[in-house]
Amino acid sequence: MNPSTAMATVVVDELVRNDVRQVVLCPGSRNAPVAFALFEAANRGELTLHVRVDERSAGYFALGLGRASGRPAAVVCTSGTAVANLHPAVLEAHHSGVGLLLITADRPPELHGTGANQTIDQRGIFGSAAVTVDFPVAERRAGLNPVWRGLVCRGVARAETGRPVQLNIPFREPLVPTFGDEWPDQLVGRPGGLRWTTSSAARSVPGNRVDFPLPARTLMVVGSGDAARATSAAGVAAKAGWPVVAEPVGAAAAIAGGAHVLRGGPLLLGTGALPESLRPDAVVVVGRPTLSRGVRGLMDRVPVYGIGDHPQWTDPQFVATHVRGWLDQDDLVHVTGHDHSWLAGWQDAEDGAAEAVGALLAAEPWPTGLHVARDVVAALPPGATLFLGSSNTVRDVDLIARHRVDIAVHANRGVAGIDGNLSTAAVVSLGGGAPTYALVGDLTFLHDANGLLIGPGEQRPDLTVVVLNDDGGGIFSLLEQGAAEHRASFERVFGTPHGVDLAALCRAHGVAHTEAATPADLRRALDPAPGLRVVEIKATRDGLRDLHARLRSAVGAAIA
């Protein structure tokens, strides 16, 4: 057995002992020793091996596996730019608090700085977003088995705390198995399949609880993050009579806590000026809200109290007065009174806004992104899972769709990029058994088109991808650069029309495609069915900015 094969075999065995059972492999030469070892371990039933040819998609696939299972998954790649292509997924994992193992094959030290092919300085390439564990070059000598196993344990232990971890492993040739000489000592792990080194995660900060007054007229905002934290905090809102504005990924957890989650809460906050009766005396922010400018604007005007991760709390505007790690019903003693008209006033505003929105959309030709967001969420079967793409789609759902506790909602909100969304959605499908859907825009779809590239021997997801295709970057129409004074430059550098034939693209990948031209077509296309399929809805970006302005105006008039 040659040194590279020996090290790779031990690394894979120790990963299994550390309960890393989902591994995504990208083909390459320098990572060949690990590829052989993974293939053998998968054949023995010790782990599940997924093979993807694009490292960026593979990174997001591994991220999704970790998010779905609650255990760190691993992605394995060769040296050079292959490693750099994992960086977007690493950033998403880092900011989402999802453990991820990056097993990056490297050239040995003597090849660095020589102009050798596919050789870069990849140690620590992910900067502060990942912990780096450097392996020594394997040599034919005794005593290395505990070193290799111990380094794997260190890496997994860090990943189990919700951190991306890079195991950077240099391999010398030969990179394929050779047979002949025995290894100088035994390459075995601990008896009984145990880890070489066991460890326990650090406990949360003790006493990190609310210890300050909470006004009766408080508004709670729930973003992405720990569902248990959101449910616990929402229990306080339910008892105290506080309304809750929850983003799509946090709504179910807030409702599970018994709170009243406002439909269209961001619309109510985004009208420009709340009437006096709806102005809170404080805002409690749970987790990490990222979607609504109305929410951010509100937090500029009243005291803000955060309930989130310590010490990485969410406060990009630097307005938080207090931040604590937990809020539950033991903290009701800090609530200063109960205003029965407070929640009732918000519920009346919610009803008025819903009526105004319904009337406006009824008069608007179908489809717009708002129509599609409303109709997709409403049509999903009970128990379904929905993945929301970044950009406009998740915001449209946030603005317009009713909250459903009978479906699970996922999104990549760590850094909210449009990359890797199809790959993450595919994993969400593989992890469940529930009918799974993704709602994405056309640029998000095209950005991860390689997520459709699944080999014939790989497990295929049962996933319906709904693509709202408005031929470009619709979200920019709603931002400052979409204003009339920037019309001359807008379409070329922000609208970015592409003209791609999505049906032909799907056909090239062997993926079923259908076009939904009416609401009835869409409802039929959303009937549960096996396999990977794409439902395309063609729309236009013309008038999008005006539509949203009229929407805000109608809601503002309804609640005034």
PDB file of N, CA, C and O in Angstrom, residues 197-261:
ATOM      1  N   THR A 197     -10.835  10.167  18.898  1.00  0.00           N
ATOM      2  CA  THR A 197     -10.931  11.077  20.034  1.00  0.00           C
ATOM      3  C   THR A 197     -12.360  11.610  20.110  1.00  0.00           C
ATOM      4  O   THR A 197     -12.870  12.149  19.127  1.00  0.00           O
ATOM      5  N   THR A 198     -13.003  11.426  21.261  1.00  0.00           N
ATOM      6  CA  THR A 198     -14.337  11.989  21.449  1.00  0.00           C
ATOM      7  C   THR A 198     -14.208  13.341  22.143  1.00  0.00           C
ATOM      8  O   THR A 198     -13.243  13.609  22.858  1.00  0.00           O
ATOM      9  N   SER A 199     -15.178  14.213  21.915  1.00  0.00           N
ATOM     10  CA  SER A 199     -15.165  15.536  22.526  1.00  0.00           C
ATOM     11  C   SER A 199     -16.599  15.977  22.712  1.00  0.00           C
ATOM     12  O   SER A 199     -17.529  15.376  22.171  1.00  0.00           O
ATOM     13  N   SER A 200     -16.803  17.040  23.466  1.00  0.00           N
ATOM     14  CA  SER A 200     -18.145  17.583  23.672  1.00  0.00           C
ATOM     15  C   SER A 200     -18.135  19.048  23.286  1.00  0.00           C
ATOM     16  O   SER A 200     -17.142  19.757  23.499  1.00  0.00           O
ATOM     17  N   ALA A 201     -19.250  19.497  22.720  1.00  0.00           N
ATOM     18  CA  ALA A 201     -19.358  20.892  22.276  1.00  0.00           C
ATOM     19  C   ALA A 201     -19.441  21.822  23.473  1.00  0.00           C
ATOM     20  O   ALA A 201     -19.952  21.466  24.536  1.00  0.00           O
ATOM     21  N   ALA A 202     -18.926  23.025  23.305  1.00  0.00           N
ATOM     22  CA  ALA A 202     -19.002  24.021  24.373  1.00  0.00           C
ATOM     23  C   ALA A 202     -20.455  24.400  24.642  1.00  0.00           C
ATOM     24  O   ALA A 202     -21.273  24.478  23.724  1.00  0.00           O
ATOM     25  N   ARG A 203     -20.776  24.622  25.895  1.00  0.00           N
ATOM     26  CA  ARG A 203     -22.131  25.006  26.256  1.00  0.00           C
ATOM     27  C   ARG A 203     -22.369  26.485  25.934  1.00  0.00           C
ATOM     28  O   ARG A 203     -21.442  27.270  25.806  1.00  0.00           O
ATOM     29  N   SER A 204     -23.652  26.840  25.801  1.00  0.00           N
ATOM     30  CA  SER A 204     -23.979  28.237  25.530  1.00  0.00           C
ATOM     31  C   SER A 204     -23.653  29.101  26.740  1.00  0.00           C
ATOM     32  O   SER A 204     -23.471  28.603  27.852  1.00  0.00           O
ATOM     33  N   VAL A 205     -23.606  30.391  26.509  1.00  0.00           N
ATOM     34  CA  VAL A 205     -23.231  31.318  27.568  1.00  0.00           C
ATOM     35  C   VAL A 205     -24.260  31.250  28.691  1.00  0.00           C
ATOM     36  O   VAL A 205     -25.457  31.467  28.456  1.00  0.00           O
ATOM     37  N   PRO A 206     -23.890  30.927  29.930  1.00  0.00           N
ATOM     38  CA  PRO A 206     -24.870  30.820  31.011  1.00  0.00           C
ATOM     39  C   PRO A 206     -25.438  32.185  31.373  1.00  0.00           C
ATOM     40  O   PRO A 206     -24.776  33.213  31.299  1.00  0.00           O
ATOM     41  N   GLY A 207     -26.697  32.178  31.770  1.00  0.00           N
ATOM     42  CA  GLY A 207     -27.314  33.412  32.231  1.00  0.00           C
ATOM     43  C   GLY A 207     -27.570  34.430  31.141  1.00  0.00           C
ATOM     44  O   GLY A 207     -27.856  35.593  31.448  1.00  0.00           O
ATOM     45  N   ASN A 208     -27.500  34.022  29.901  1.00  0.00           N
ATOM     46  CA  ASN A 208     -27.689  34.964  28.790  1.00  0.00           C
ATOM     47  C   ASN A 208     -29.184  35.122  28.518  1.00  0.00           C
ATOM     48  O   ASN A 208     -29.700  34.717  27.488  1.00  0.00           O
ATOM     49  N   ARG A 209     -29.877  35.705  29.493  1.00  0.00           N
ATOM     50  CA  ARG A 209     -31.333  35.804  29.475  1.00  0.00           C
ATOM     51  C   ARG A 209     -31.764  37.257  29.556  1.00  0.00           C
ATOM     52  O   ARG A 209     -31.013  38.149  29.928  1.00  0.00           O
ATOM     53  N   VAL A 210     -33.030  37.489  29.232  1.00  0.00           N
ATOM     54  CA  VAL A 210     -33.591  38.836  29.302  1.00  0.00           C
ATOM     55  C   VAL A 210     -33.593  39.319  30.752  1.00  0.00           C
ATOM     56  O   VAL A 210     -33.981  38.592  31.664  1.00  0.00           O
ATOM     57  N   ASP A 211     -33.145  40.549  30.962  1.00  0.00           N
ATOM     58  CA  ASP A 211     -33.122  41.128  32.304  1.00  0.00           C
ATOM     59  C   ASP A 211     -33.447  42.617  32.240  1.00  0.00           C
ATOM     60  O   ASP A 211     -32.918  43.417  33.002  1.00  0.00           O
ATOM     61  N   PHE A 212     -34.343  42.995  31.301  1.00  0.00           N
ATOM     62  CA  PHE A 212     -34.695  44.395  31.104  1.00  0.00           C
ATOM     63  C   PHE A 212     -36.193  44.483  30.800  1.00  0.00           C
ATOM     64  O   PHE A 212     -36.811  43.496  30.384  1.00  0.00           O
ATOM     65  N   PRO A 213     -36.817  45.632  31.010  1.00  0.00           N
ATOM     66  CA  PRO A 213     -38.267  45.763  30.783  1.00  0.00           C
ATOM     67  C   PRO A 213     -38.631  45.598  29.315  1.00  0.00           C
ATOM     68  O   PRO A 213     -37.911  46.046  28.417  1.00  0.00           O
ATOM     69  N   LEU A 214     -39.782  44.982  29.075  1.00  0.00           N
ATOM     70  CA  LEU A 214     -40.323  44.798  27.732  1.00  0.00           C
ATOM     71  C   LEU A 214     -41.684  45.497  27.682  1.00  0.00           C
ATOM     72  O   LEU A 214     -42.605  45.110  28.399  1.00  0.00           O
ATOM     73  N   PRO A 215     -41.843  46.538  26.855  1.00  0.00           N
ATOM     74  CA  PRO A 215     -43.105  47.294  26.847  1.00  0.00           C
ATOM     75  C   PRO A 215     -44.289  46.456  26.393  1.00  0.00           C
ATOM     76  O   PRO A 215     -44.144  45.475  25.644  1.00  0.00           O
ATOM     77  N   ALA A 216     -45.469  46.856  26.825  1.00  0.00           N
ATOM     78  CA  ALA A 216     -46.685  46.152  26.416  1.00  0.00           C
ATOM     79  C   ALA A 216     -46.910  46.275  24.912  1.00  0.00           C
ATOM     80  O   ALA A 216     -47.382  45.339  24.263  1.00  0.00           O
ATOM     81  N   ARG A 217     -46.568  47.438  24.359  1.00  0.00           N
ATOM     82  CA  ARG A 217     -46.754  47.663  22.918  1.00  0.00           C
ATOM     83  C   ARG A 217     -45.439  47.348  22.190  1.00  0.00           C
ATOM     84  O   ARG A 217     -44.727  48.225  21.717  1.00  0.00           O
ATOM     85  N   THR A 218     -45.136  46.062  22.152  1.00  0.00           N
ATOM     86  CA  THR A 218     -43.920  45.576  21.491  1.00  0.00           C
ATOM     87  C   THR A 218     -44.301  44.832  20.222  1.00  0.00           C
ATOM     88  O   THR A 218     -45.322  44.126  20.178  1.00  0.00           O
ATOM     89  N   LEU A 219     -43.499  44.974  19.197  1.00  0.00           N
ATOM     90  CA  LEU A 219     -43.646  44.218  17.954  1.00  0.00           C
ATOM     91  C   LEU A 219     -42.472  43.247  17.859  1.00  0.00           C
ATOM     92  O   LEU A 219     -41.320  43.639  18.079  1.00  0.00           O
ATOM     93  N   MET A 220     -42.745  41.981  17.563  1.00  0.00           N
ATOM     94  CA  MET A 220     -41.687  40.986  17.420  1.00  0.00           C
ATOM     95  C   MET A 220     -41.442  40.709  15.941  1.00  0.00           C
ATOM     96  O   MET A 220     -42.390  40.563  15.158  1.00  0.00           O
ATOM     97  N   VAL A 221     -40.176  40.640  15.561  1.00  0.00           N
ATOM     98  CA  VAL A 221     -39.769  40.315  14.192  1.00  0.00           C
ATOM     99  C   VAL A 221     -38.956  39.027  14.251  1.00  0.00           C
ATOM    100  O   VAL A 221     -37.993  38.934  15.020  1.00  0.00           O
ATOM    101  N   VAL A 222     -39.338  38.033  13.447  1.00  0.00           N
ATOM    102  CA  VAL A 222     -38.662  36.738  13.441  1.00  0.00           C
ATOM    103  C   VAL A 222     -38.047  36.511  12.064  1.00  0.00           C
ATOM    104  O   VAL A 222     -38.746  36.536  11.049  1.00  0.00           O
ATOM    105  N   GLY A 223     -36.731  36.295  12.050  1.00  0.00           N
ATOM    106  CA  GLY A 223     -36.037  35.996  10.803  1.00  0.00           C
ATOM    107  C   GLY A 223     -35.596  34.554  10.751  1.00  0.00           C
ATOM    108  O   GLY A 223     -36.191  33.671  11.375  1.00  0.00           O
ATOM    109  N   SER A 224     -34.528  34.285  10.016  1.00  0.00           N
ATOM    110  CA  SER A 224     -34.001  32.927   9.933  1.00  0.00           C
ATOM    111  C   SER A 224     -33.189  32.629  11.190  1.00  0.00           C
ATOM    112  O   SER A 224     -32.789  33.535  11.923  1.00  0.00           O
ATOM    113  N   GLY A 225     -32.924  31.341  11.423  1.00  0.00           N
ATOM    114  CA  GLY A 225     -32.141  30.952  12.585  1.00  0.00           C
ATOM    115  C   GLY A 225     -32.740  29.764  13.295  1.00  0.00           C
ATOM    116  O   GLY A 225     -33.554  29.018  12.731  1.00  0.00           O
ATOM    117  N   ASP A 226     -32.351  29.569  14.534  1.00  0.00           N
ATOM    118  CA  ASP A 226     -32.744  28.416  15.332  1.00  0.00           C
ATOM    119  C   ASP A 226     -34.260  28.400  15.532  1.00  0.00           C
ATOM    120  O   ASP A 226     -34.831  29.314  16.146  1.00  0.00           O
ATOM    121  N   ALA A 227     -34.926  27.346  15.050  1.00  0.00           N
ATOM    122  CA  ALA A 227     -36.383  27.262  15.157  1.00  0.00           C
ATOM    123  C   ALA A 227     -36.837  27.172  16.607  1.00  0.00           C
ATOM    124  O   ALA A 227     -37.869  27.742  16.985  1.00  0.00           O
ATOM    125  N   ALA A 228     -36.081  26.464  17.447  1.00  0.00           N
ATOM    126  CA  ALA A 228     -36.461  26.337  18.855  1.00  0.00           C
ATOM    127  C   ALA A 228     -36.427  27.697  19.553  1.00  0.00           C
ATOM    128  O   ALA A 228     -37.297  28.013  20.375  1.00  0.00           O
ATOM    129  N   ARG A 229     -35.434  28.528  19.221  1.00  0.00           N
ATOM    130  CA  ARG A 229     -35.358  29.869  19.805  1.00  0.00           C
ATOM    131  C   ARG A 229     -36.568  30.703  19.378  1.00  0.00           C
ATOM    132  O   ARG A 229     -37.158  31.426  20.184  1.00  0.00           O
ATOM    133  N   ALA A 230     -36.938  30.602  18.093  1.00  0.00           N
ATOM    134  CA  ALA A 230     -38.069  31.374  17.586  1.00  0.00           C
ATOM    135  C   ALA A 230     -39.375  30.936  18.231  1.00  0.00           C
ATOM    136  O   ALA A 230     -40.221  31.762  18.605  1.00  0.00           O
ATOM    137  N   THR A 231     -39.569  29.625  18.377  1.00  0.00           N
ATOM    138  CA  THR A 231     -40.797  29.123  18.984  1.00  0.00           C
ATOM    139  C   THR A 231     -40.907  29.559  20.438  1.00  0.00           C
ATOM    140  O   THR A 231     -41.973  29.964  20.916  1.00  0.00           O
ATOM    141  N   SER A 232     -39.789  29.489  21.146  1.00  0.00           N
ATOM    142  CA  SER A 232     -39.783  29.901  22.548  1.00  0.00           C
ATOM    143  C   SER A 232     -40.120  31.387  22.687  1.00  0.00           C
ATOM    144  O   SER A 232     -40.951  31.776  23.516  1.00  0.00           O
ATOM    145  N   ALA A 233     -39.472  32.220  21.862  1.00  0.00           N
ATOM    146  CA  ALA A 233     -39.732  33.659  21.938  1.00  0.00           C
ATOM    147  C   ALA A 233     -41.165  33.983  21.533  1.00  0.00           C
ATOM    148  O   ALA A 233     -41.816  34.857  22.127  1.00  0.00           O
ATOM    149  N   ALA A 234     -41.679  33.276  20.522  1.00  0.00           N
ATOM    150  CA  ALA A 234     -43.047  33.523  20.077  1.00  0.00           C
ATOM    151  C   ALA A 234     -44.055  33.175  21.159  1.00  0.00           C
ATOM    152  O   ALA A 234     -45.151  33.750  21.209  1.00  0.00           O
ATOM    153  N   GLY A 235     -43.704  32.239  22.038  1.00  0.00           N
ATOM    154  CA  GLY A 235     -44.585  31.927  23.169  1.00  0.00           C
ATOM    155  C   GLY A 235     -44.780  33.126  24.071  1.00  0.00           C
ATOM    156  O   GLY A 235     -45.864  33.335  24.641  1.00  0.00           O
ATOM    157  N   VAL A 236     -43.738  33.942  24.224  1.00  0.00           N
ATOM    158  CA  VAL A 236     -43.853  35.175  24.995  1.00  0.00           C
ATOM    159  C   VAL A 236     -44.773  36.162  24.276  1.00  0.00           C
ATOM    160  O   VAL A 236     -45.635  36.803  24.890  1.00  0.00           O
ATOM    161  N   ALA A 237     -44.597  36.293  22.948  1.00  0.00           N
ATOM    162  CA  ALA A 237     -45.456  37.187  22.178  1.00  0.00           C
ATOM    163  C   ALA A 237     -46.922  36.778  22.306  1.00  0.00           C
ATOM    164  O   ALA A 237     -47.811  37.640  22.429  1.00  0.00           O
ATOM    165  N   ALA A 238     -47.194  35.479  22.287  1.00  0.00           N
ATOM    166  CA  ALA A 238     -48.568  34.987  22.400  1.00  0.00           C
ATOM    167  C   ALA A 238     -49.187  35.384  23.736  1.00  0.00           C
ATOM    168  O   ALA A 238     -50.335  35.833  23.806  1.00  0.00           O
ATOM    169  N   LYS A 239     -48.432  35.225  24.809  1.00  0.00           N
ATOM    170  CA  LYS A 239     -48.945  35.532  26.148  1.00  0.00           C
ATOM    171  C   LYS A 239     -49.051  37.043  26.379  1.00  0.00           C
ATOM    172  O   LYS A 239     -49.964  37.517  27.081  1.00  0.00           O
ATOM    173  N   ALA A 240     -48.109  37.792  25.808  1.00  0.00           N
ATOM    174  CA  ALA A 240     -48.070  39.235  26.047  1.00  0.00           C
ATOM    175  C   ALA A 240     -48.977  40.018  25.107  1.00  0.00           C
ATOM    176  O   ALA A 240     -49.155  41.225  25.290  1.00  0.00           O
ATOM    177  N   GLY A 241     -49.523  39.358  24.076  1.00  0.00           N
ATOM    178  CA  GLY A 241     -50.384  40.046  23.123  1.00  0.00           C
ATOM    179  C   GLY A 241     -49.626  40.896  22.130  1.00  0.00           C
ATOM    180  O   GLY A 241     -50.102  41.965  21.714  1.00  0.00           O
ATOM    181  N   TRP A 242     -48.445  40.418  21.717  1.00  0.00           N
ATOM    182  CA  TRP A 242     -47.652  41.147  20.729  1.00  0.00           C
ATOM    183  C   TRP A 242     -47.901  40.581  19.333  1.00  0.00           C
ATOM    184  O   TRP A 242     -47.913  39.351  19.144  1.00  0.00           O
ATOM    185  N   PRO A 243     -48.054  41.405  18.322  1.00  0.00           N
ATOM    186  CA  PRO A 243     -48.071  40.892  16.940  1.00  0.00           C
ATOM    187  C   PRO A 243     -46.658  40.490  16.522  1.00  0.00           C
ATOM    188  O   PRO A 243     -45.667  40.999  17.047  1.00  0.00           O
ATOM    189  N   VAL A 244     -46.590  39.576  15.555  1.00  0.00           N
ATOM    190  CA  VAL A 244     -45.304  39.075  15.074  1.00  0.00           C
ATOM    191  C   VAL A 244     -45.243  39.235  13.558  1.00  0.00           C
ATOM    192  O   VAL A 244     -46.178  38.874  12.843  1.00  0.00           O
ATOM    193  N   VAL A 245     -44.145  39.801  13.087  1.00  0.00           N
ATOM    194  CA  VAL A 245     -43.820  39.829  11.658  1.00  0.00           C
ATOM    195  C   VAL A 245     -42.732  38.782  11.443  1.00  0.00           C
ATOM    196  O   VAL A 245     -41.636  38.910  12.013  1.00  0.00           O
ATOM    197  N   ALA A 246     -43.015  37.757  10.657  1.00  0.00           N
ATOM    198  CA  ALA A 246     -42.071  36.654  10.475  1.00  0.00           C
ATOM    199  C   ALA A 246     -41.751  36.461   9.007  1.00  0.00           C
ATOM    200  O   ALA A 246     -42.650  36.474   8.156  1.00  0.00           O
ATOM    201  N   GLU A 247     -40.471  36.295   8.704  1.00  0.00           N
ATOM    202  CA  GLU A 247     -40.073  35.963   7.340  1.00  0.00           C
ATOM    203  C   GLU A 247     -40.495  34.529   7.017  1.00  0.00           C
ATOM    204  O   GLU A 247     -40.737  33.724   7.932  1.00  0.00           O
ATOM    205  N   PRO A 248     -40.575  34.174   5.729  1.00  0.00           N
ATOM    206  CA  PRO A 248     -41.107  32.855   5.371  1.00  0.00           C
ATOM    207  C   PRO A 248     -40.430  31.681   6.068  1.00  0.00           C
ATOM    208  O   PRO A 248     -41.100  30.717   6.452  1.00  0.00           O
ATOM    209  N   VAL A 249     -39.096  31.743   6.268  1.00  0.00           N
ATOM    210  CA  VAL A 249     -38.410  30.605   6.879  1.00  0.00           C
ATOM    211  C   VAL A 249     -38.620  30.545   8.387  1.00  0.00           C
ATOM    212  O   VAL A 249     -38.298  29.536   9.014  1.00  0.00           O
ATOM    213  N   GLY A 250     -39.139  31.615   8.995  1.00  0.00           N
ATOM    214  CA  GLY A 250     -39.345  31.623  10.439  1.00  0.00           C
ATOM    215  C   GLY A 250     -40.788  31.589  10.869  1.00  0.00           C
ATOM    216  O   GLY A 250     -41.082  31.467  12.070  1.00  0.00           O
ATOM    217  N   ALA A 251     -41.723  31.672   9.916  1.00  0.00           N
ATOM    218  CA  ALA A 251     -43.126  31.806  10.263  1.00  0.00           C
ATOM    219  C   ALA A 251     -43.669  30.578  10.988  1.00  0.00           C
ATOM    220  O   ALA A 251     -44.390  30.693  11.980  1.00  0.00           O
ATOM    221  N   ALA A 252     -43.336  29.389  10.499  1.00  0.00           N
ATOM    222  CA  ALA A 252     -43.885  28.171  11.105  1.00  0.00           C
ATOM    223  C   ALA A 252     -43.446  28.035  12.561  1.00  0.00           C
ATOM    224  O   ALA A 252     -44.243  27.655  13.434  1.00  0.00           O
ATOM    225  N   ALA A 253     -42.184  28.355  12.841  1.00  0.00           N
ATOM    226  CA  ALA A 253     -41.694  28.268  14.217  1.00  0.00           C
ATOM    227  C   ALA A 253     -42.412  29.265  15.108  1.00  0.00           C
ATOM    228  O   ALA A 253     -42.730  28.967  16.264  1.00  0.00           O
ATOM    229  N   ALA A 254     -42.677  30.475  14.594  1.00  0.00           N
ATOM    230  CA  ALA A 254     -43.382  31.485  15.386  1.00  0.00           C
ATOM    231  C   ALA A 254     -44.825  31.071  15.643  1.00  0.00           C
ATOM    232  O   ALA A 254     -45.344  31.233  16.756  1.00  0.00           O
ATOM    233  N   ILE A 255     -45.477  30.526  14.637  1.00  0.00           N
ATOM    234  CA  ILE A 255     -46.861  30.073  14.805  1.00  0.00           C
ATOM    235  C   ILE A 255     -46.917  28.913  15.790  1.00  0.00           C
ATOM    236  O   ILE A 255     -47.844  28.810  16.601  1.00  0.00           O
ATOM    237  N   ALA A 256     -45.895  28.044  15.753  1.00  0.00           N
ATOM    238  CA  ALA A 256     -45.850  26.922  16.693  1.00  0.00           C
ATOM    239  C   ALA A 256     -45.779  27.403  18.138  1.00  0.00           C
ATOM    240  O   ALA A 256     -46.218  26.697  19.057  1.00  0.00           O
ATOM    241  N   GLY A 257     -45.248  28.611  18.348  1.00  0.00           N
ATOM    242  CA  GLY A 257     -45.201  29.186  19.691  1.00  0.00           C
ATOM    243  C   GLY A 257     -46.511  29.820  20.120  1.00  0.00           C
ATOM    244  O   GLY A 257     -46.610  30.314  21.242  1.00  0.00           O
ATOM    245  N   GLY A 258     -47.504  29.796  19.229  1.00  0.00           N
ATOM    246  CA  GLY A 258     -48.818  30.331  19.576  1.00  0.00           C
ATOM    247  C   GLY A 258     -49.013  31.783  19.224  1.00  0.00           C
ATOM    248  O   GLY A 258     -50.068  32.364  19.518  1.00  0.00           O
ATOM    249  N   ALA A 259     -48.038  32.421  18.596  1.00  0.00           N
ATOM    250  CA  ALA A 259     -48.135  33.846  18.296  1.00  0.00           C
ATOM    251  C   ALA A 259     -49.032  34.097  17.088  1.00  0.00           C
ATOM    252  O   ALA A 259     -49.229  33.229  16.238  1.00  0.00           O
ATOM    253  N   HIS A 260     -49.558  35.319  17.023  1.00  0.00           N
ATOM    254  CA  HIS A 260     -50.286  35.737  15.821  1.00  0.00           C
ATOM    255  C   HIS A 260     -49.280  36.335  14.852  1.00  0.00           C
ATOM    256  O   HIS A 260     -48.750  37.429  15.095  1.00  0.00           O
ATOM    257  N   VAL A 261     -49.006  35.627  13.763  1.00  0.00           N
ATOM    258  CA  VAL A 261     -48.065  36.094  12.753  1.00  0.00           C
ATOM    259  C   VAL A 261     -48.851  36.831  11.678  1.00  0.00           C
ATOM    260  O   VAL A 261     -49.737  36.262  11.039  1.00  0.00           O
TER     261      VAL A 261
END
